[in-house]
Amino acid sequence: MSNLVGTLPDGAAFAPRSAMAEHSAWDLGEAKAGAPGLYLSCFDMLLTEDAAWLVKAAPTPRLEPPEGPEQCPVIDSQEQGLSPGLEGPEEERSLEQVQSMVVGEVLKDIETACKLLNITPDPMEWNAGNVQKWLLWTEHLYRLPHAGKAFHELTGKDLCAMSEEEFRQRSPPCGDTLHAHLDIWKSAAWMKERCSVGDTKTAGSEELWSEADSSCSGQPIHLWQFLRELLLKPHSYGRCIRWLNKDKGIFKIEDSAHVARLWGLRKNRPAMNYDKLSRSIRQYYKKGIIRKPDVSQRLVYQFVHPV
DNA sequence: GACCAGGAAGCTC
DNA sequence: GAGCTTCCTGGTC
């Protein structure tokens, strides 16, 4: 099993980009018991290292992605202890809360990716097209070099059967990173499957996934829904699209090319660009879904019926 | 050059 | 037929 799930190959620890946003009620101790070793070690790593990072990051409530290439914060692995001010039961409680948050946020990030890519959360169920989507997505998100060709025509099952070394052989510059991220997806899929087998303690996480399931059911997504999803994930997409006035439904596309690429990815339209996307937005004018605000500005639109 | 507006035709479900 | 996608012309910033 890879040691890269908690720590990405460049030495930076993997951390969910939205790690402090909300709290998820996941029963970690329960989930870890009896899990296959493969996935267990993955989450062990994730939990301990992310927890350390989160505690160190406190009290900052929000973790803005850094400017430039999206990278995770570096953890000083030599640092001892999670919260020096806390001891015994208090520290345990604190750790449990942090762990719940971390896992919840990891699952949310995956859920978002599932929605946007229209793929299932379980890599074992991916066809070759799904694999390429996931690769594109991960490369895009973590600014990795393109490796799609190296994994051409592989299904999710093929991918899951590959070792870290095989990933590296196929893609020397980012194979290990991709393998690490695939491990996270595998672990999340395992946990989802586990909680869907009637474990009432995991109701919170079931809620977490129900949204993803509804959008991973193959139902086509409308452009306005897609835009709204991006707007509702400011920690992930705030740099390319954001609310100017959420109450009035006014939003601005900050990076038109980026949003168009995401939409193209979602719809499997590689040739998508902002020109075409904006044409689709303008189709909404007649339908009364989106309009230009009263004071028209470039790249600024308004939902006729705000959230 | 990038964005905006809208007509028209084509494609997919 | 709905909901885009693609291509286009012409205009504004």
GROMACS .gro file of N, CA, C and O in nm, chain A residues 122-129 131-132 134 150-164 166-167 170 179 182 186:
model
  128
  122ASP      N    1  -1.714   0.516  -0.691
  122ASP     CA    2  -1.634   0.394  -0.679
  122ASP      C    3  -1.549   0.373  -0.805
  122ASP      O    4  -1.603   0.341  -0.913
  123PRO      N    5  -1.418   0.387  -0.794
  123PRO     CA    6  -1.330   0.370  -0.911
  123PRO      C    7  -1.346   0.235  -0.979
  123PRO      O    8  -1.323   0.222  -1.099
  124MET      N    9  -1.387   0.133  -0.902
  124MET     CA   10  -1.402  -0.001  -0.960
  124MET      C   11  -1.510  -0.004  -1.068
  124MET      O   12  -1.512  -0.093  -1.152
  125GLU      N   13  -1.599   0.094  -1.065
  125GLU     CA   14  -1.710   0.093  -1.161
  125GLU      C   15  -1.682   0.181  -1.282
  125GLU      O   16  -1.766   0.193  -1.371
  126TRP      N   17  -1.566   0.243  -1.285
  126TRP     CA   18  -1.538   0.335  -1.396
  126TRP      C   19  -1.507   0.261  -1.524
  126TRP      O   20  -1.431   0.164  -1.524
  127ASN      N   21  -1.561   0.313  -1.634
  127ASN     CA   22  -1.516   0.264  -1.765
  127ASN      C   23  -1.397   0.350  -1.809
  127ASN      O   24  -1.354   0.440  -1.736
  128ALA      N   25  -1.346   0.322  -1.927
  128ALA     CA   26  -1.226   0.393  -1.972
  128ALA      C   27  -1.251   0.544  -1.981
  128ALA      O   28  -1.162   0.625  -1.951
  129GLY      N   29  -1.372   0.580  -2.023
  129GLY     CA   30  -1.405   0.722  -2.033
  129GLY      C   31  -1.404   0.789  -1.896
  129GLY      O   32  -1.355   0.902  -1.881
  131VAL      N   33  -1.236   0.696  -1.640
  131VAL     CA   34  -1.097   0.705  -1.595
  131VAL      C   35  -1.031   0.829  -1.652
  131VAL      O   36  -0.962   0.904  -1.583
  132GLN      N   37  -1.056   0.853  -1.781
  132GLN     CA   38  -0.995   0.970  -1.844
  132GLN      C   39  -1.048   1.100  -1.782
  132GLN      O   40  -0.974   1.195  -1.762
  134TRP      N   41  -1.156   1.135  -1.475
  134TRP     CA   42  -1.095   1.147  -1.341
  134TRP      C   43  -0.951   1.196  -1.353
  134TRP      O   44  -0.906   1.281  -1.276
  150ALA      N   45  -0.104   0.788  -2.099
  150ALA     CA   46  -0.035   0.679  -2.031
  150ALA      C   47  -0.134   0.578  -1.973
  150ALA      O   48  -0.097   0.463  -1.946
  151PHE      N   49  -0.258   0.623  -1.953
  151PHE     CA   50  -0.359   0.533  -1.895
  151PHE      C   51  -0.473   0.507  -1.994
  151PHE      O   52  -0.584   0.476  -1.955
  152HIS      N   53  -0.439   0.521  -2.122
  152HIS     CA   54  -0.538   0.508  -2.228
  152HIS      C   55  -0.605   0.370  -2.223
  152HIS      O   56  -0.538   0.268  -2.209
  153GLU      N   57  -0.737   0.371  -2.235
  153GLU     CA   58  -0.819   0.251  -2.244
  153GLU      C   59  -0.818   0.163  -2.118
  153GLU      O   60  -0.860   0.048  -2.121
  154LEU      N   61  -0.768   0.216  -2.009
  154LEU     CA   62  -0.774   0.141  -1.883
  154LEU      C   63  -0.906   0.169  -1.814
  154LEU      O   64  -0.953   0.283  -1.812
  155THR      N   65  -0.965   0.066  -1.758
  155THR     CA   66  -1.088   0.087  -1.680
  155THR      C   67  -1.050   0.115  -1.535
  155THR      O   68  -0.933   0.101  -1.497
  156GLY      N   69  -1.151   0.149  -1.456
  156GLY     CA   70  -1.125   0.173  -1.315
  156GLY      C   71  -1.072   0.049  -1.245
  156GLY      O   72  -0.987   0.057  -1.157
  157LYS      N   73  -1.123  -0.066  -1.290
  157LYS     CA   74  -1.077  -0.192  -1.230
  157LYS      C   75  -0.927  -0.211  -1.259
  157LYS      O   76  -0.850  -0.251  -1.171
  158ASP      N   77  -0.888  -0.182  -1.382
  158ASP     CA   78  -0.746  -0.193  -1.418
  158ASP      C   79  -0.662  -0.101  -1.330
  158ASP      O   80  -0.558  -0.138  -1.278
  159LEU      N   81  -0.714   0.021  -1.317
  159LEU     CA   82  -0.642   0.122  -1.240
  159LEU      C   83  -0.624   0.078  -1.094
  159LEU      O   84  -0.516   0.091  -1.036
  160CYS      N   85  -0.732   0.025  -1.038
  160CYS     CA   86  -0.728  -0.015  -0.897
  160CYS      C   87  -0.632  -0.132  -0.875
  160CYS      O   88  -0.581  -0.151  -0.765
  161ALA      N   89  -0.611  -0.211  -0.980
  161ALA     CA   90  -0.524  -0.327  -0.966
  161ALA      C   91  -0.377  -0.289  -0.980
  161ALA      O   92  -0.289  -0.370  -0.954
  162MET      N   93  -0.351  -0.166  -1.021
  162MET     CA   94  -0.213  -0.126  -1.045
  162MET      C   95  -0.144  -0.079  -0.917
  162MET      O   96  -0.204  -0.014  -0.832
  163SER      N   97  -0.017  -0.114  -0.908
  163SER     CA   98   0.062  -0.072  -0.792
  163SER      C   99   0.112   0.072  -0.815
  163SER      O  100   0.105   0.125  -0.925
  164GLU      N  101   0.163   0.126  -0.707
  164GLU     CA  102   0.220   0.261  -0.716
  164GLU      C  103   0.334   0.263  -0.818
  164GLU      O  104   0.350   0.357  -0.895
  166GLU      N  105   0.369   0.075  -1.078
  166GLU     CA  106   0.314   0.072  -1.215
  166GLU      C  107   0.265   0.209  -1.257
  166GLU      O  108   0.279   0.249  -1.373
  167PHE      N  109   0.206   0.281  -1.163
  167PHE     CA  110   0.163   0.418  -1.192
  167PHE      C  111   0.283   0.503  -1.231
  167PHE      O  112   0.280   0.580  -1.324
  170ARG      N  113   0.414   0.427  -1.576
  170ARG     CA  114   0.333   0.482  -1.684
  170ARG      C  115   0.345   0.634  -1.691
  170ARG      O  116   0.341   0.693  -1.798
  179HIS      N  117  -0.170   0.787  -0.807
  179HIS     CA  118  -0.195   0.665  -0.730
  179HIS      C  119  -0.245   0.701  -0.591
  179HIS      O  120  -0.338   0.638  -0.537
  182LEU      N  121  -0.601   0.814  -0.615
  182LEU     CA  122  -0.691   0.701  -0.641
  182LEU      C  123  -0.716   0.623  -0.511
  182LEU      O  124  -0.827   0.577  -0.485
  186LYS      N  125  -1.067   0.518  -0.348
  186LYS     CA  126  -1.099   0.379  -0.315
  186LYS      C  127  -1.146   0.369  -0.170
  186LYS      O  128  -1.241   0.299  -0.137
   0.00000   0.00000   0.00000
